[in-house]
Short mmCIF file of C-alpha atoms in Angstrom, two decimals:
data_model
loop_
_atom_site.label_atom_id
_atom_site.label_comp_id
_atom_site.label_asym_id
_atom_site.label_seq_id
_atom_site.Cartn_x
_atom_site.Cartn_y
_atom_site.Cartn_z
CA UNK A 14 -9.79 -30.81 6.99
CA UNK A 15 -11.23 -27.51 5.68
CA UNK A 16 -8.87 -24.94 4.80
CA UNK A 17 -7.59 -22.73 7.37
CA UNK A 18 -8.96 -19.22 6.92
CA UNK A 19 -6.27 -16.66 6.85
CA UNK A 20 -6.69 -15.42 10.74
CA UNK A 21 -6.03 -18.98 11.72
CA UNK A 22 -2.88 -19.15 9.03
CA UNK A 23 -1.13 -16.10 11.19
CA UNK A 24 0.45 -17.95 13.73
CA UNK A 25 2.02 -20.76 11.73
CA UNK A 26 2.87 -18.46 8.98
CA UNK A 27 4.66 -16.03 11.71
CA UNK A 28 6.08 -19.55 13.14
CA UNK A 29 8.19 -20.46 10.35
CA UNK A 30 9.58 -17.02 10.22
CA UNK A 31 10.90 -17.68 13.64
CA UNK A 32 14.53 -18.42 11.88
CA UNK A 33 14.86 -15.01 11.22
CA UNK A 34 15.62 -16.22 7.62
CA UNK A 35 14.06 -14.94 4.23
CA UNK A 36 11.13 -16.42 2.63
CA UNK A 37 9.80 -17.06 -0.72
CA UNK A 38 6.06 -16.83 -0.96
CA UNK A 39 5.89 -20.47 -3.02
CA UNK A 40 8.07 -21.94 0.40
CA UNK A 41 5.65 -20.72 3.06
CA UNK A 42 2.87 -21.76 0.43
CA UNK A 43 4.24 -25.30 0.66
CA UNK A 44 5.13 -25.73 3.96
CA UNK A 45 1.75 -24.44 6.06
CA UNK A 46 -0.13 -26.64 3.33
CA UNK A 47 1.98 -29.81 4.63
CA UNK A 48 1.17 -28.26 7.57
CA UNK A 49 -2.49 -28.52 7.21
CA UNK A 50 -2.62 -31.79 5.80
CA UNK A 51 -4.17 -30.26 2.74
CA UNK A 52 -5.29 -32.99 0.13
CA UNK A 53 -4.24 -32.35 -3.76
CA UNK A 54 -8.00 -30.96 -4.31
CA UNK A 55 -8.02 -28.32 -1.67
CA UNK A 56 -4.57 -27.23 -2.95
CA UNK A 57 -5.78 -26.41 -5.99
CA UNK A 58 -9.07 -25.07 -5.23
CA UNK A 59 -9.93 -21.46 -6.99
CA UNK A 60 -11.61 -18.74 -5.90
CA UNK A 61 -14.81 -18.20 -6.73
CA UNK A 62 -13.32 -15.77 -10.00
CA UNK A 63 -10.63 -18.47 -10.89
CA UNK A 64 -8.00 -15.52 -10.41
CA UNK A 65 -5.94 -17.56 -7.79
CA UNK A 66 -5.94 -20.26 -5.88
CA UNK A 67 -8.01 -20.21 -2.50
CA UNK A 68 -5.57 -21.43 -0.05
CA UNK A 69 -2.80 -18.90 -1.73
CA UNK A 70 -5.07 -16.20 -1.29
CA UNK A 71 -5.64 -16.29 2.30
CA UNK A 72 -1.46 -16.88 2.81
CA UNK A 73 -1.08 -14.07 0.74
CA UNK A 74 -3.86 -12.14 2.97
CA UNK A 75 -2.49 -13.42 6.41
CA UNK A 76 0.73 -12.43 5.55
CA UNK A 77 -0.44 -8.48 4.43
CA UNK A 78 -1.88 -8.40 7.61
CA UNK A 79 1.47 -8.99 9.65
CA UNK A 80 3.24 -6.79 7.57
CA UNK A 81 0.46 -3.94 8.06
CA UNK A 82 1.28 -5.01 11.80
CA UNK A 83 4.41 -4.87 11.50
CA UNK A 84 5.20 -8.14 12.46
CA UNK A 85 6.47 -9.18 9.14
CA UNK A 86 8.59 -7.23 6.40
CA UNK A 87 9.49 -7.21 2.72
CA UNK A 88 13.03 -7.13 2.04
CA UNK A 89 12.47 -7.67 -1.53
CA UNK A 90 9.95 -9.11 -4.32
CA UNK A 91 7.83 -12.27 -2.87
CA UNK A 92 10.01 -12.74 0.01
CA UNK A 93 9.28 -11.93 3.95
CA UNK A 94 11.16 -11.96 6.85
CA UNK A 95 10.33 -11.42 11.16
CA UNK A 96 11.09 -8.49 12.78
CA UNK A 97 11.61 -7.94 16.28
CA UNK A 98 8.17 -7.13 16.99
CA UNK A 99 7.75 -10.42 15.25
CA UNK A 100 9.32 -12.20 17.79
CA UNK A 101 7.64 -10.68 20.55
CA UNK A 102 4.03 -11.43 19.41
CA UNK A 103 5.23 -15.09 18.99
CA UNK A 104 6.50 -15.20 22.55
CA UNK A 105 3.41 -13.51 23.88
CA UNK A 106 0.93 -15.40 21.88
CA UNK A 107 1.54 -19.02 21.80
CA UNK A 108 -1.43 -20.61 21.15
CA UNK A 109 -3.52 -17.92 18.16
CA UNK A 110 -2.28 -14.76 16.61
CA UNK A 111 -4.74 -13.09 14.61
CA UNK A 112 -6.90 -9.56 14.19
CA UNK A 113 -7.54 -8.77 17.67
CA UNK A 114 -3.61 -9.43 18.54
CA UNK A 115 -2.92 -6.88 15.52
CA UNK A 116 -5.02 -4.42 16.30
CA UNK A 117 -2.74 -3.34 19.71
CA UNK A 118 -0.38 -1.70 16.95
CA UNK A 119 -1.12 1.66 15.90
CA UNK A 120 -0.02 1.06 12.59
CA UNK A 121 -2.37 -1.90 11.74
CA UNK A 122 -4.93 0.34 13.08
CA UNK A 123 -4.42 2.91 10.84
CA UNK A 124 -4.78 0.44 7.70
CA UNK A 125 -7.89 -0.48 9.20
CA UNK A 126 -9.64 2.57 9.22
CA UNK A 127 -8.06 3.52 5.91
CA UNK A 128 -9.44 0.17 4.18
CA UNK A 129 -12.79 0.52 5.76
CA UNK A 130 -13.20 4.06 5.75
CA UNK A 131 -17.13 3.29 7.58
CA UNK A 132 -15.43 5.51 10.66
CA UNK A 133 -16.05 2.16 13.15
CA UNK A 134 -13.48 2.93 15.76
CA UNK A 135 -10.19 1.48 15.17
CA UNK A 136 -11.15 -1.23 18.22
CA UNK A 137 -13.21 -3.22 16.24
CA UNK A 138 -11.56 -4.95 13.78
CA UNK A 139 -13.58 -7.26 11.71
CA UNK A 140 -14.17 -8.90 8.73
CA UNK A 141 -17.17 -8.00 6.29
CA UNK A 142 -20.52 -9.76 7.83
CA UNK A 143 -21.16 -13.24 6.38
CA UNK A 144 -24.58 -12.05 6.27
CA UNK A 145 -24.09 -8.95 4.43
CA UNK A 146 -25.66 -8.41 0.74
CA UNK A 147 -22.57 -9.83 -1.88
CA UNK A 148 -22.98 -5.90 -3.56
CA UNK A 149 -22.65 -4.29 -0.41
CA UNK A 150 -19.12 -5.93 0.60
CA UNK A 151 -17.41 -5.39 -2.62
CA UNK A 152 -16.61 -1.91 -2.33
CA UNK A 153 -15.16 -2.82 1.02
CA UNK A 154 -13.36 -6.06 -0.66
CA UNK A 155 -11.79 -3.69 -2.85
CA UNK A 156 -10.65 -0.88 -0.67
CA UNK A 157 -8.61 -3.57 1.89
CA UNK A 158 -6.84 -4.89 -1.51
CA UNK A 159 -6.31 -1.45 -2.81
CA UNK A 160 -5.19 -0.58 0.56
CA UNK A 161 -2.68 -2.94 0.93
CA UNK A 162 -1.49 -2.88 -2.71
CA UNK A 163 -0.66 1.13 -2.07
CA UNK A 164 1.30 0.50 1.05
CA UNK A 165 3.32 -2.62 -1.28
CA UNK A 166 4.20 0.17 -3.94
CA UNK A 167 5.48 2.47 -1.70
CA UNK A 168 7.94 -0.58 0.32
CA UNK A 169 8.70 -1.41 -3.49
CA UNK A 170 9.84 2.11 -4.22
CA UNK A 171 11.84 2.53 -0.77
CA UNK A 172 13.93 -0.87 -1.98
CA UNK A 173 14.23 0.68 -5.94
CA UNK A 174 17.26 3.59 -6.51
CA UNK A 175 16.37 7.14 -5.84
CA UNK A 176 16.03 7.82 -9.46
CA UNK A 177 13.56 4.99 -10.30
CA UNK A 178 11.44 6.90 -7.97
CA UNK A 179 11.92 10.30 -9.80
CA UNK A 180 11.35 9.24 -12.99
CA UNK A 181 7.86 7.01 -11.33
CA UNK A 182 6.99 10.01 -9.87
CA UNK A 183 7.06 12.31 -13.04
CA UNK A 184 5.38 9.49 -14.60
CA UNK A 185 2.46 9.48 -12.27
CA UNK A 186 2.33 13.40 -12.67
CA UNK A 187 1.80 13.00 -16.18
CA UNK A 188 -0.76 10.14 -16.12
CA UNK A 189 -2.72 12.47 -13.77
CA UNK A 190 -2.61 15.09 -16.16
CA UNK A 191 0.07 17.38 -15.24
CA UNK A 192 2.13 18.68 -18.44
CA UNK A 193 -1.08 18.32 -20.81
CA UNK A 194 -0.73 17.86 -24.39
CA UNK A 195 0.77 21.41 -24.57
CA UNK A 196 3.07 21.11 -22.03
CA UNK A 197 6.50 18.62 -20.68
CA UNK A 198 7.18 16.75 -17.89
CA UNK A 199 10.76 16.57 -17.58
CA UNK A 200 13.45 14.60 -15.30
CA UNK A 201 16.19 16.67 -13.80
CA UNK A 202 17.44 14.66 -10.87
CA UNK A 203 21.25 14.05 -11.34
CA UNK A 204 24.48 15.74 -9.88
CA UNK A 205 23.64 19.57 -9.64
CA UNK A 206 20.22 19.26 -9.58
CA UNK A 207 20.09 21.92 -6.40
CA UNK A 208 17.22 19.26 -5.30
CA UNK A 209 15.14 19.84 -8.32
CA UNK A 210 14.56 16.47 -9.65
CA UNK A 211 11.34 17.36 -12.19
CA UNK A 212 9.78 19.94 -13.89
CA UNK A 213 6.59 20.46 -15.04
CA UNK A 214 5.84 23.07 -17.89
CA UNK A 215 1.99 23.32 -17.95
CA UNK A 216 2.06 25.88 -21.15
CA UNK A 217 3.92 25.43 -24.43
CA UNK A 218 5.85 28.76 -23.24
CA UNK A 219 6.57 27.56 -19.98
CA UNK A 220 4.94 30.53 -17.66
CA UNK A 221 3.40 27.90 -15.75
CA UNK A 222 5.88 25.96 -14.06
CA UNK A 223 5.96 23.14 -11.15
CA UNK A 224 9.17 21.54 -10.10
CA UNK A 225 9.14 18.61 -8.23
CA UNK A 226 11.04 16.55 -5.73
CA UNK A 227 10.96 12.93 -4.49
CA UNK A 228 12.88 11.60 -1.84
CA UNK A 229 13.50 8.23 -0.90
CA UNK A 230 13.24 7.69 2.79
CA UNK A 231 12.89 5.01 5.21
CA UNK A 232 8.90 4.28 6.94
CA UNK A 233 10.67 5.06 9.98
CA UNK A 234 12.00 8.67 9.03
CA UNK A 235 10.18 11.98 9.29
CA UNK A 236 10.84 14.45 6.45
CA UNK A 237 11.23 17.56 8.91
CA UNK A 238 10.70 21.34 8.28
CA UNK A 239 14.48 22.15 7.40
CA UNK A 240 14.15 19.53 4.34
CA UNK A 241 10.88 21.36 3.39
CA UNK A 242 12.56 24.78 3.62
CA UNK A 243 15.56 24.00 1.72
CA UNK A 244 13.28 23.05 -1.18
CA UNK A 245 11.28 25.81 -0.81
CA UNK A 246 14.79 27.75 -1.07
CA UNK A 247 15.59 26.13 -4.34
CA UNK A 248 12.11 27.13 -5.60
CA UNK A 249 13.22 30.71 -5.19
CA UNK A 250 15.87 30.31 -6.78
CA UNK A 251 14.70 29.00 -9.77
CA UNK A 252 12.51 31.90 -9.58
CA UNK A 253 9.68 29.57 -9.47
CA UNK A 254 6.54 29.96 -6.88
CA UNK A 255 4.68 26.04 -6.90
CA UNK A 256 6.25 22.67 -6.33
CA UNK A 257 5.37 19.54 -5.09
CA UNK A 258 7.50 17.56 -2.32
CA UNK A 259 6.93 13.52 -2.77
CA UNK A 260 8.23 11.36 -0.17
CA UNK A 261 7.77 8.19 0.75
CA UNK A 262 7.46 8.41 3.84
CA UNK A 263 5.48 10.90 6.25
CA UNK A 264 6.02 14.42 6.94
CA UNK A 265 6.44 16.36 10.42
CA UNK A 266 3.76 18.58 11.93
CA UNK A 267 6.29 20.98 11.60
CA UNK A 268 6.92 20.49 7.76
CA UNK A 269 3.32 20.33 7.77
CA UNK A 270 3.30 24.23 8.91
CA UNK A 271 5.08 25.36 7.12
CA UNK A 272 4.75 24.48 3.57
CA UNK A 273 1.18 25.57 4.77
CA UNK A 274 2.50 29.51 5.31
CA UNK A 275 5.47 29.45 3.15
CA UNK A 276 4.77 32.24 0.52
CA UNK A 277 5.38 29.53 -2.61
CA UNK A 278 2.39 27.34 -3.13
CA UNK A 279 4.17 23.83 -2.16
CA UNK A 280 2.17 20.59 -1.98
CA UNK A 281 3.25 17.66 0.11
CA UNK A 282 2.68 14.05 -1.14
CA UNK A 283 3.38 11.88 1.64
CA UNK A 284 4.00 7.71 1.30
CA UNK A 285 0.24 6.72 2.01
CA UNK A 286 -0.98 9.21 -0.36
CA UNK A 287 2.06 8.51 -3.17
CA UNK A 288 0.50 4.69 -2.91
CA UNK A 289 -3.20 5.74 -3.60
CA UNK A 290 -2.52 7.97 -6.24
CA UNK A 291 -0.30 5.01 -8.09
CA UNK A 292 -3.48 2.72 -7.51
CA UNK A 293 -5.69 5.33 -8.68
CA UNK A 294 -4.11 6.00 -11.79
CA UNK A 295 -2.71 2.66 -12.69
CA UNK A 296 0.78 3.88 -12.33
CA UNK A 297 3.16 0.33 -11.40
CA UNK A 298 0.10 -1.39 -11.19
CA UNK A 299 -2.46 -3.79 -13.62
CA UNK A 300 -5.54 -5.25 -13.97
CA UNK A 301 -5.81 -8.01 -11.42
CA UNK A 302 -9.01 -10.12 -12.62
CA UNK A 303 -12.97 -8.63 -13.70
CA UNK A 304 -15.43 -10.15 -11.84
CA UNK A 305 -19.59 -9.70 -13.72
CA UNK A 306 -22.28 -9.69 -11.42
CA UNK A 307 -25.24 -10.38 -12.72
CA UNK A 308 -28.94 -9.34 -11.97
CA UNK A 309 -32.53 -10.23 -13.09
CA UNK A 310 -33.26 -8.75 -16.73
CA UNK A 311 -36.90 -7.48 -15.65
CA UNK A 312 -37.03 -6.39 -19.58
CA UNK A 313 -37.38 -10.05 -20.10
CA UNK A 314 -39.92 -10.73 -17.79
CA UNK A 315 -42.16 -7.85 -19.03
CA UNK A 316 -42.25 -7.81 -22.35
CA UNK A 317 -44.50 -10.37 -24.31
#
């Protein structure tokens, strides 16, 4: 038979999860291709850029999209495991669960939009037209990996020690130029720290300084105004008047406010935007694969 795509691969995948067990990537692999019936041949069938092979891909992809959903989660590396809300799509949806079951969760919504950033309206969840010009759905390709690749960092960093995160987030700092080749980006996190875990000296003389803080919070906790104001209280006094407030996580309306009107300049770095900025500046990530499209040379054909 053809190989399921990954919409069709939802249900089965969520199926086995049903155990409330843990997972390894390589076991659900195995056990939806048995599944399947899957021949040798279409086991190992590649993508189209040899980067992977296709039947891995669209587990890997069906299984993003239930986590996005929250139907799945990552306890650790390569390894996924059903949630409650799991369990209740599988009880309400016995026969297919796929986008349109998804998209009734305000958080898969949300990763729609952000991946296809075309401003559809989050009730129309689709996949880039069959039709559509190869050049034209690669930015879009790209963004939904991206996408999902930022939300993994962030899950990665929640499971990591609080200071892994510090010292990541100092190091993305740097990579996006902060310190400069005058200056020093330097950890401080550590008992005593008054909740000062980085500093940034922008000027061999250190007038210009930036003190950061990262905190390692659960997706399901808001950092609030009070945390917000107590750092702004530590910027004062360290006599300092800019800082910048990572979380991984969200932050309240509230927090929001007033880190707007507080009279230190203090910028808030939320989880979603912590995961774009790693992707953007290759900070915990790599070079996946290069893919070279090619076009007609009309030099070729012109000159004699």
């Amino acid at each position: 038979m053809p190989i399921p795509d990954f919409q069709t691969l939802m249900r089965p995948v969520l199926e086995m999860h049903a155990d409330g067990g843990d997972h390894e990537s390589a076991e659900v692999i195995a056990s939806k291709a048995d599944r399947f019936e899957l021949s040798a041949d279409e086991r190992g069938e590649m993508l189209p850029s040899g980067g992977q092979k296709l039947f891995n891909n669209r587990i890997a992809w069906s299984i993003t999209h239930m986590a996005q959903a929250g139907l799945l989660e990552r306890p650790r590396r390569g390894v996924t495991r059903i949630t409650e809300r799991g369990r209740k799509v599988l009880a309400e949806h016995p026969d297919r669960v796929d986008m349109k079951v998804l998209n009734q969760f305000a958080e898969y919504q949300e990763f729609r939009i952000r991946r296809r950033k075309t401003g559809k309206p989050a009730e129309e969840p689709d996949l880039p037209a069959a039709d559509a010009p190869p050049l034209e759905l690669i930015p879009q390709l790209i963004t939904e990996a991206h996408t999902a690749l930022a939300d993994e960092l962030v899950e990665r960093l929640r499971q990591a020690p609080p200071q892994f995160l510090e010292h990541c987030v100092l190091k993305l700092l740097s990579r996006m130029g902060y310190g400069g080749p005058e200056g020093e980006v330097r950890h401080l996190g550590g008992p005593g720290d008054e909740g000062m875990d980085g500093l940034i000296r922008q000027d061999p003389l250190g007038l210009d300084v930036v003190y950061v803080q990262a905190k390692r919070y659960a997706a399901d906790r808001t950092v609030q105004r009070p945390d917000v104001q107590a750092f702004a209280g530590a910027l004062q006094g360290a006599q300092a008047s800019r800082g910048i407030f990572i979380a991984t996580t969200r932050f309240s309306p509230g927090a929001i406010d007033f880190a707007e009107k507080v009279p230190s300049r203090i910028i808030l770095i939320d989880g979603r935007r912590l995961g774009e900025l790693m992707v953007a500046y290759d900070c915990g990530v790599q070079e996946a694969q290069t893919v070279t499209i090619k076009k007609i040379d009309e030099d070729f054909f012109t000159t004699g």
